[in-house]
């Protein structure tokens, strides 16, 4: 299977090249030139497999340079019992109203990014070998909180890799900071930056674009790489869990063979919902994709009008991982639904860079509207959804998942379509304990780790071990550098 850039499809490359490069040289995103088919026979076959086996089988369809055995080894390591706290890996919780909540937060950092970031290091390390790259890969990450920790956990002690994460000193939550500075592993580093997230990200970009520094590293057998969310190696593992969720419903007799389901995804960068879209395009029976946004509703407007316009106020919400005005992965959707029109994608992305806005042709907008329904809700409705689900169903959800719950009910009211829906639950409620406590009526919730304890005490729900265990963990990383002093000493990286 070949991969091309969304902005120029004339230069195909292999999967391992796409994964190793991350971003295409023209600034576009790598996508497969065709999508493998999920036949009814294949779905039947997948239905009786464990999650790691399903993951290996699905990923094999996209990665012909890899053997299924090899992929299974990676999947068993990535999704094993020392990483995920349930053998189901991504269990489905039955909610009221025909909703099945797909809990994507049973991994080491308690958010869905673990599903991709546990897998990416294995794919990257193998791609290095397949490309006869014998340098050690050094991952540099600038994080506003969640991605850094998930990447650290994913790359921890993976052969042939090192990882260094920078975070803005005062720009992450207490829990997120503790998660990072207590990180274990022999190949990891964490460093605070005396600045905000933009300073941190610019510092990392500066290192990436420094050809001289790359040469120095090269001489020491080191190669820089990124674990950015636009890497194909992060999208692919996300396709798996939608297929797996459908197979669970089929296996358990909840749906008939071939029965279509709706899928609702709380969305920011458009990566997670795009994976669901790919699963549908491959032949998974999917009816409608419901794109749930918070007050940063740039995607809702896009799906309704065909105009993407980031020129609007940025809102800080209680679902911070969705506070995004540029949804990078939308570029892949445009390429897909336009019949691989790279010229169109190029033109839209140029306009986005220059003016912050673009408009797609009406025919394309209609095609997208057939696949997606977009909605959004504010923090008040988000809190109300948490309270309602807790009171009526005794089930605790986080703020991001709550946005999905609210928008799904809007969808059902608007369309009358109450068919079974898989709702992606993207984080453990304990990861956002203070907002969840407020939603449950606590006017002055405690901060940091105390909020985690308080949420457990108040609800009787057991918090996840990786968060509860943070108290008493040894702090390993205390360095703080200035934004212009972020170059890591090469000796420390070798
Ligand atoms: C990253 C994240 C999202 C948004 O996912 P995208 O793939 O960027 O759309 C939603 N919820 C949580 C908890 C996240 O960490």
Coordinates of C-alpha atoms and ligand atoms in Angstrom, one line a residue:
X1 CA 0.0 0.0 0.0
X2 CA 1.3 3.4 -0.9
X3 CA 1.0 6.7 0.8
X4 CA 0.9 10.2 -0.6
X5 CA 0.8 13.8 0.7
X6 CA -2.7 15.5 0.8
X7 CA -1.1 18.4 -1.0
X8 CA 0.7 16.5 -3.8
X9 CA -0.2 13.0 -4.7
X10 CA 2.5 12.6 -7.4
X11 CA 5.2 11.2 -5.1
X12 CA 4.1 8.0 -3.4
X13 CA 6.0 6.4 -0.5
X14 CA 5.8 3.4 1.7
X15 CA 4.1 3.3 5.1
X16 CA 7.4 3.2 6.9
X17 CA 8.6 6.2 5.1
X18 CA 5.4 8.1 5.9
X19 CA 5.6 7.1 9.6
X20 CA 9.3 8.1 9.8
X21 CA 8.8 11.4 8.1
X22 CA 5.6 12.4 10.0
X23 CA 4.7 15.4 7.9
X24 CA 5.2 15.4 4.1
X25 CA 8.0 17.7 2.8
X26 CA 5.3 20.0 1.2
X27 CA 3.5 20.5 4.5
X28 CA 0.7 18.0 3.7
X29 CA -0.3 15.0 5.7
X30 CA 0.3 11.4 4.5
X31 CA -2.7 9.3 3.6
X32 CA -3.1 5.9 2.0
X33 CA -3.9 6.0 -1.8
X34 CA -6.7 3.5 -1.3
X35 CA -8.5 2.1 1.6
X36 CA -8.6 -1.6 2.3
X37 CA -12.0 -3.2 2.4
X38 CA -13.6 -4.6 5.5
X39 CA -15.7 -7.4 4.1
X40 CA -18.5 -9.1 6.1
X41 CA -16.3 -12.2 6.2
X42 CA -13.4 -10.2 7.7
X43 CA -15.7 -8.7 10.3
X44 CA -17.0 -12.2 11.2
X45 CA -13.4 -13.2 11.6
X46 CA -12.4 -10.2 13.8
X47 CA -15.5 -10.6 16.0
X48 CA -14.0 -13.6 17.9
X49 CA -10.5 -12.1 18.4
X50 CA -8.9 -10.3 21.4
X51 CA -8.2 -6.6 21.0
X52 CA -4.5 -7.0 20.3
X53 CA -5.3 -9.5 17.5
X54 CA -8.0 -7.3 16.0
X55 CA -5.5 -4.4 16.1
X56 CA -2.8 -6.4 14.3
X57 CA -5.2 -7.7 11.7
X58 CA -6.6 -4.3 10.9
X59 CA -3.3 -2.5 10.8
X60 CA -1.8 -5.3 8.6
X61 CA -4.3 -4.1 5.9
X62 CA -2.5 -0.8 5.8
X63 CA 1.1 -1.9 6.5
X64 CA 2.2 -4.4 3.9
X65 CA 5.9 -4.1 4.8
X66 CA 5.1 -5.5 8.2
X67 CA 4.2 -9.1 9.0
X68 CA 1.1 -9.8 11.0
X69 CA 3.3 -11.6 13.5
X70 CA 5.5 -8.6 14.0
X71 CA 2.4 -6.4 14.4
X72 CA 0.9 -8.8 16.9
X73 CA 4.1 -8.6 19.0
X74 CA 3.8 -4.8 19.0
X75 CA 0.0 -4.9 19.8
X76 CA 0.5 -7.3 22.7
X77 CA 3.2 -5.0 24.1
X78 CA 1.2 -1.8 23.5
X79 CA -2.2 -3.1 24.8
X80 CA -1.0 -5.6 27.4
X81 CA -2.1 -5.9 31.1
X82 CA 0.8 -3.8 32.3
X83 CA -0.4 -0.9 30.2
X84 CA -4.2 -1.2 30.1
X85 CA -6.2 -2.0 33.3
X86 CA -8.8 -4.2 31.5
X87 CA -8.3 -7.1 29.0
X88 CA -11.1 -5.6 26.9
X89 CA -8.7 -2.6 26.4
X90 CA -11.6 -0.4 25.2
X91 CA -14.7 -1.6 27.0
X92 CA -18.2 -0.5 26.0
X93 CA -20.4 0.7 28.8
X94 CA -24.1 0.5 28.1
X95 CA -25.8 3.8 28.7
X96 CA -29.5 4.7 28.5
X97 CA -31.1 5.6 25.2
X98 CA -29.3 3.1 23.0
X99 CA -25.9 4.7 23.6
X100 CA -22.8 2.6 24.1
X101 CA -20.0 4.5 25.8
X102 CA -16.6 3.4 24.3
X103 CA -14.2 3.9 27.2
X104 CA -10.9 4.9 25.6
X105 CA -9.2 5.8 28.8
X106 CA -8.0 2.6 30.4
X107 CA -4.4 3.2 29.4
X108 CA -1.5 4.6 31.4
X109 CA -2.4 8.2 31.1
X110 CA -6.2 7.8 31.3
X111 CA -7.1 9.5 28.0
X112 CA -7.7 8.1 24.5
X113 CA -4.3 9.3 23.2
X114 CA -2.8 6.3 24.8
X115 CA -4.3 4.0 22.2
X116 CA -2.2 5.7 19.5
X117 CA 0.8 6.7 21.6
X118 CA 1.3 3.2 23.0
X119 CA 1.5 1.9 19.4
X120 CA 3.4 4.7 17.6
X121 CA 6.8 4.0 19.2
X122 CA 6.7 0.4 18.0
X123 CA 5.7 1.4 14.5
X124 CA 8.3 4.1 14.5
X125 CA 11.1 1.9 15.8
X126 CA 10.2 -0.8 13.1
X127 CA 10.0 1.8 10.4
X128 CA 13.5 2.9 11.3
X129 CA 14.8 -0.6 10.9
X130 CA 12.9 -1.1 7.6
X131 CA 14.4 2.1 6.2
X132 CA 17.8 0.8 7.3
X133 CA 18.1 3.8 9.6
X134 CA 20.5 2.8 12.3
X135 CA 20.5 6.0 14.3
X136 CA 18.6 6.3 17.6
X137 CA 15.4 8.2 17.1
X138 CA 15.1 11.2 19.5
X139 CA 11.5 12.3 20.0
X140 CA 11.1 15.9 20.9
X141 CA 7.6 17.0 22.2
X142 CA 6.2 20.4 23.2
X143 CA 3.1 19.7 25.2
X144 CA 0.2 21.7 26.7
X145 CA -0.4 18.7 29.0
X146 CA -1.9 15.5 27.8
X147 CA 0.2 14.6 24.7
X148 CA 3.5 14.8 26.6
X149 CA 2.6 12.3 29.2
X150 CA 1.0 9.9 26.8
X151 CA 4.1 10.1 24.6
X152 CA 6.4 9.6 27.6
X153 CA 4.5 6.5 28.6
X154 CA 4.5 5.2 25.0
X155 CA 8.2 5.7 24.3
X156 CA 9.4 4.7 27.8
X157 CA 12.0 1.9 27.4
X158 CA 11.3 1.3 23.7
X159 CA 14.5 0.1 22.1
X160 CA 16.1 2.5 19.6
X161 CA 14.3 5.6 20.9
X162 CA 14.7 8.4 23.3
X163 CA 12.2 11.0 24.3
X164 CA 12.4 14.5 25.6
X165 CA 9.3 16.5 26.6
X166 CA 9.1 20.2 27.2
X167 CA 6.2 21.8 29.0
X168 CA 5.3 25.4 29.9
X169 CA 6.2 25.8 33.6
X170 CA 2.9 27.5 34.5
X171 CA 0.8 26.3 31.6
X172 CA -0.2 22.8 32.7
X173 CA -2.4 21.5 35.5
X174 CA -0.9 20.3 38.8
X175 CA -1.8 16.7 38.0
X176 CA -0.4 16.9 34.5
X177 CA 2.8 18.3 35.8
X178 CA 3.1 15.6 38.4
X179 CA 2.4 12.9 35.8
X180 CA 5.3 14.1 33.8
X181 CA 8.0 15.0 36.4
X182 CA 7.6 11.6 38.1
X183 CA 7.9 9.7 34.7
X184 CA 9.9 6.5 35.0
X185 CA 12.1 4.9 32.2
X186 CA 15.7 4.9 31.2
X187 CA 15.3 6.8 27.9
X188 CA 13.1 9.7 29.0
X189 CA 13.6 13.3 29.8
X190 CA 11.2 16.1 31.0
X191 CA 12.0 19.8 31.2
X192 CA 10.0 22.9 32.1
X193 CA 10.2 26.0 30.0
X194 CA 10.0 29.4 31.6
X195 CA 7.3 30.6 29.2
X196 CA 3.9 29.8 27.8
X197 CA 2.9 27.0 25.4
X198 CA 3.7 29.1 22.3
X199 CA 7.2 29.7 23.6
X200 CA 7.7 26.0 24.3
X201 CA 6.4 25.0 20.9
X202 CA 8.4 27.6 19.1
X203 CA 11.5 26.4 20.9
X204 CA 11.0 22.8 19.8
X205 CA 10.3 24.0 16.2
X206 CA 13.5 25.9 16.2
X207 CA 15.5 22.8 17.2
X208 CA 13.7 20.8 14.5
X209 CA 14.6 23.3 11.7
X210 CA 18.2 23.7 12.8
X211 CA 20.2 21.9 10.1
X212 CA 23.5 22.3 11.9
X213 CA 22.2 20.8 15.0
X214 CA 20.8 17.8 13.0
X215 CA 24.3 17.3 11.6
X216 CA 25.9 17.2 15.0
X217 CA 23.3 14.7 16.1
X218 CA 23.8 12.7 13.0
X219 CA 27.5 12.4 13.8
X220 CA 26.5 10.9 17.2
X221 CA 24.1 8.4 15.6
X222 CA 20.9 10.3 16.5
X223 CA 17.9 11.4 14.5
X224 CA 15.2 13.8 15.5
X225 CA 11.6 12.9 15.1
X226 CA 8.2 13.9 16.4
X227 CA 5.2 12.2 18.0
X228 CA 2.8 14.8 16.6
X229 CA -0.8 14.0 16.1
X230 CA -0.7 14.4 12.4
X231 CA 1.6 11.3 12.0
X232 CA -0.2 8.5 10.1
X233 CA 1.1 6.2 12.8
X234 CA -1.2 7.9 15.3
X235 CA -4.4 7.8 13.1
X236 CA -4.1 4.2 12.2
X237 CA -4.4 2.7 15.7
X238 CA -7.5 4.8 16.2
X239 CA -9.3 3.2 13.3
X240 CA -9.0 -0.1 15.1
X241 CA -11.1 0.7 18.1
X242 CA -14.2 1.8 16.1
X243 CA -14.0 -1.5 14.2
X244 CA -13.5 -3.3 17.5
X245 CA -16.5 -1.7 19.2
X246 CA -18.7 -2.6 16.3
X247 CA -17.4 -6.2 16.5
X248 CA -18.2 -6.3 20.2
X249 CA -21.8 -5.2 19.6
X250 CA -22.1 -7.8 16.8
X251 CA -20.5 -10.6 18.9
X252 CA -22.8 -9.8 21.8
X253 CA -25.9 -9.9 19.7
X254 CA -26.7 -6.3 20.2
X255 CA -26.7 -5.6 16.5
X256 CA -27.4 -7.8 13.4
X257 CA -24.7 -8.7 10.8
X258 CA -24.2 -5.6 8.7
X259 CA -26.3 -3.3 11.0
X260 CA -25.2 0.3 10.8
X261 CA -24.5 2.3 13.9
X262 CA -24.0 6.0 14.6
X263 CA -20.7 7.2 16.1
X264 CA -20.4 10.4 18.2
X265 CA -16.9 11.8 18.9
X266 CA -15.9 14.8 21.1
X267 CA -13.5 16.5 18.7
X268 CA -10.7 19.0 18.7
X269 CA -8.0 18.3 16.1
X270 CA -10.4 16.1 14.1
X271 CA -8.0 13.1 14.4
X272 CA -10.3 10.8 16.5
X273 CA -13.4 11.3 14.4
X274 CA -11.5 11.1 11.2
X275 CA -10.4 7.6 12.2
X276 CA -14.1 6.7 12.6
X277 CA -14.7 8.1 9.1
X278 CA -12.0 5.9 7.7
X279 CA -13.5 2.9 9.3
X280 CA -16.8 3.7 7.7
X281 CA -15.2 4.2 4.3
X282 CA -13.5 0.8 4.6
X283 CA -16.9 -0.8 4.9
X284 CA -17.7 -0.8 8.6
X285 CA -21.5 -0.3 8.8
X286 CA -21.6 3.3 10.0
X287 CA -24.6 5.5 9.5
X288 CA -23.7 9.0 10.7
X289 CA -20.7 10.5 12.4
X290 CA -21.6 13.1 15.0
X291 CA -18.9 15.7 15.5
X292 CA -19.2 17.2 19.0
X293 CA -17.4 20.5 19.8
X294 CA -17.3 22.8 22.8
X295 CA -17.6 26.6 22.6
X296 CA -14.8 26.6 20.1
X297 CA -17.3 25.6 17.5
X298 CA -15.3 26.1 14.3
X299 CA -16.1 22.6 13.1
X300 CA -19.8 22.9 13.7
X301 CA -19.9 26.0 11.5
X302 CA -17.8 24.3 8.9
X303 CA -20.1 21.2 8.7
X304 CA -23.1 23.4 8.5
X305 CA -21.9 26.1 6.0
X306 CA -18.8 24.8 4.2
X307 CA -16.8 27.7 5.5
X308 CA -13.9 27.1 7.8
X309 CA -13.1 30.3 9.6
X310 CA -10.6 30.4 12.5
X311 CA -11.0 34.2 12.8
X312 CA -13.0 34.1 16.0
X313 CA -12.4 34.4 19.8
X314 CA -10.6 31.5 21.5
X315 CA -12.5 30.2 24.5
X316 CA -10.8 28.4 27.4
X317 CA -13.4 25.8 28.4
X318 CA -13.7 22.9 30.9
X319 CA -12.9 20.5 28.1
X320 CA -9.5 22.0 27.4
X321 CA -8.2 19.2 25.1
X322 CA -10.8 20.4 22.6
X323 CA -9.9 24.1 22.8
X324 CA -8.6 24.2 19.2
X325 CA -9.3 26.5 16.3
X326 CA -7.2 24.8 13.7
X327 CA -8.2 21.2 13.3
X328 CA -5.2 19.8 11.4
X329 CA -6.7 16.5 10.4
X330 CA -9.6 18.0 8.5
X331 CA -7.1 18.2 5.6
X332 CA -7.2 14.5 5.3
X333 CA -11.1 14.5 5.2
X334 CA -11.0 17.1 2.3
X335 CA -8.6 14.9 0.4
X336 CA -10.7 11.8 1.0
X337 CA -14.2 13.2 0.1
X338 CA -12.9 15.3 -2.9
X339 CA -11.7 12.1 -4.6
X340 CA -8.1 12.9 -3.8
X341 CA -8.1 16.4 -5.2
X342 CA -4.7 17.6 -4.0
X343 CA -4.9 20.9 -5.9
X344 CA -8.1 21.7 -3.9
X345 CA -6.5 20.8 -0.6
X346 CA -3.4 22.8 -1.5
X347 CA -5.5 25.9 -2.3
X348 CA -7.7 25.6 0.9
X349 CA -4.6 25.2 3.2
X350 CA -2.9 28.1 1.5
X351 CA -6.0 30.3 2.2
X352 CA -6.1 29.0 5.8
X353 CA -2.5 30.1 6.3
X354 CA -2.9 33.5 4.6
X355 CA -6.4 34.5 5.7
X356 CA -7.4 32.0 8.4
X357 CA -10.4 31.0 6.3
X358 CA -11.5 28.9 3.3
X359 CA -14.7 27.8 1.7
X360 CA -15.3 24.4 0.0
X361 CA -17.4 23.9 -3.1
X362 CA -21.1 23.2 -2.5
X363 CA -21.0 19.6 -3.9
X364 CA -18.2 18.7 -1.4
X365 CA -20.1 20.3 1.5
X366 CA -23.1 18.2 0.7
X367 CA -21.1 15.1 0.5
X368 CA -19.6 15.8 3.9
X369 CA -23.0 16.6 5.3
X370 CA -24.1 13.1 4.3
X371 CA -21.4 11.6 6.4
X372 CA -21.2 14.1 9.4
X373 CA -23.6 16.0 11.7
X374 CA -22.0 18.8 13.8
X375 CA -23.1 20.3 17.0
X376 CA -21.6 22.1 20.0
X377 CA -22.3 22.9 23.6
X378 CA -21.0 25.4 26.3
X379 CA -19.6 24.7 29.7
X380 CA -23.0 25.0 31.4
X381 CA -24.5 22.3 29.3
X382 CA -21.4 20.2 29.7
X383 CA -21.7 20.3 33.5
X384 CA -25.4 19.6 33.2
X385 CA -24.7 16.5 31.1
X386 CA -22.3 15.2 33.7
X387 CA -24.8 15.8 36.5
X388 CA -27.7 14.2 34.6
X389 CA -25.8 11.0 33.6
X390 CA -24.5 10.6 37.2
X391 CA -28.0 11.2 38.8
X392 CA -30.0 9.1 36.3
X393 CA -27.5 6.3 35.4
X394 CA -25.0 6.4 38.2
X395 CA -22.2 6.6 35.6
X396 CA -19.4 9.2 35.9
X397 CA -18.2 10.9 32.7
X398 CA -15.5 13.5 32.1
X399 CA -16.1 17.0 30.6
X400 CA -15.0 16.0 27.0
X401 CA -17.3 12.9 27.0
X402 CA -20.1 15.2 28.4
X403 CA -19.9 17.4 25.3
X404 CA -20.5 14.3 23.3
X405 CA -23.5 13.3 25.4
X406 CA -25.1 16.8 25.0
X407 CA -24.5 17.0 21.2
X408 CA -25.7 13.4 20.7
X409 CA -29.0 14.4 22.4
X410 CA -29.2 17.5 20.1
X411 CA -28.7 15.2 17.1
X412 CA -31.4 12.8 18.2
X413 CA -33.8 15.7 18.8
X414 CA -33.0 17.3 15.5
X415 CA -33.1 14.3 13.3
X416 CA -35.4 11.8 15.1
X417 CA -32.6 9.2 14.6
X418 CA -32.4 7.3 17.8
X419 CA -30.5 4.3 16.4
X420 CA -27.7 2.7 18.4
X421 CA -24.8 5.1 18.8
X422 CA -21.2 4.4 19.9
X423 CA -20.1 7.4 22.0
X424 CA -16.3 7.9 22.2
X425 CA -15.4 8.6 25.9
X426 CA -12.0 10.3 25.6
X427 CA -10.8 10.7 29.2
X428 CA -11.3 9.3 32.6
X429 CA -13.5 11.7 34.7
X430 CA -10.7 11.6 37.3
X431 CA -8.4 13.4 34.9
X432 CA -10.6 16.5 35.2
X433 CA -11.7 15.9 38.8
X434 CA -12.3 19.6 39.7
X435 CA -14.6 20.3 36.8
X436 CA -16.5 17.1 37.4
X437 CA -16.8 17.9 41.1
X438 CA -18.2 21.3 40.2
X439 CA -20.7 19.6 37.8
X440 CA -21.8 17.5 40.7
X441 CA -22.6 20.6 42.8
X442 CA -19.3 21.1 44.7
X443 CA -18.8 24.9 44.7
X444 CA -15.3 24.9 46.0
X445 CA -13.6 21.7 45.0
X446 CA -10.0 21.1 46.2
X447 CA -7.1 21.3 43.8
X448 CA -4.7 18.8 42.2
X449 CA -4.5 15.4 43.7
X450 CA -6.9 16.3 46.5
X451 CA -9.6 16.7 43.8
X452 CA -9.0 13.1 42.7
X453 CA -9.5 11.8 46.2
X454 CA -12.5 14.0 46.8
X455 CA -14.2 12.8 43.6
X456 CA -13.6 9.2 44.6
X457 CA -14.9 9.8 48.1
X458 CA -18.0 11.7 46.9
X459 CA -19.1 9.2 44.3
X460 CA -17.7 5.9 45.6
X461 CA -16.1 5.3 42.2
X462 CA -12.6 4.0 42.3
X463 CA -10.2 6.4 40.5
X464 CA -7.7 4.9 38.1
X465 CA -4.4 3.6 39.6
X466 CA -2.1 5.7 37.4
X467 CA -3.7 8.9 38.8
X468 CA -4.3 7.8 42.4
X469 CA -0.7 6.4 42.6
X470 CA 0.8 9.8 41.8
X471 CA 0.8 10.8 45.4
X472 CA 4.2 9.7 46.9
X473 CA 5.8 9.1 43.5
X474 CA 9.4 10.4 43.4
X475 CA 10.0 13.6 41.4
X476 CA 12.7 12.9 38.9
X477 CA 12.8 16.0 36.7
X478 CA 13.2 19.5 38.1
X479 CA 15.0 21.4 35.3
X480 CA 13.6 24.6 34.0
X481 CA 15.1 26.4 31.1
X482 CA 14.6 29.7 29.3
X483 CA 12.8 29.5 25.8
X484 CA 16.1 30.3 24.1
X485 CA 18.0 27.7 26.1
X486 CA 16.1 24.6 25.1
X487 CA 18.8 22.9 23.1
X488 CA 19.5 19.6 24.9
X489 CA 23.2 18.8 25.5
X490 CA 24.1 16.2 22.8
X491 CA 26.0 14.2 25.4
X492 CA 22.8 13.8 27.4
X493 CA 20.9 12.5 24.3
X494 CA 23.5 10.0 23.1
Ligands
LIG1 C1 -7.0 15.1 22.4 C2 -8.4 15.0 23.1 C3 -9.6 15.2 22.4 C4 -9.6 15.7 20.9 O1 -9.3 14.7 20.0 P1 -8.9 15.0 18.5 O2 -8.4 13.8 17.9 O3 -7.9 16.2 18.6 O4 -10.2 15.5 17.9 C5 -10.8 15.0 23.1 N1 -10.8 14.6 24.4 C6 -9.6 14.4 25.0 C7 -9.7 14.0 26.5 C8 -8.4 14.6 24.4 O5 -7.2 14.4 25.1

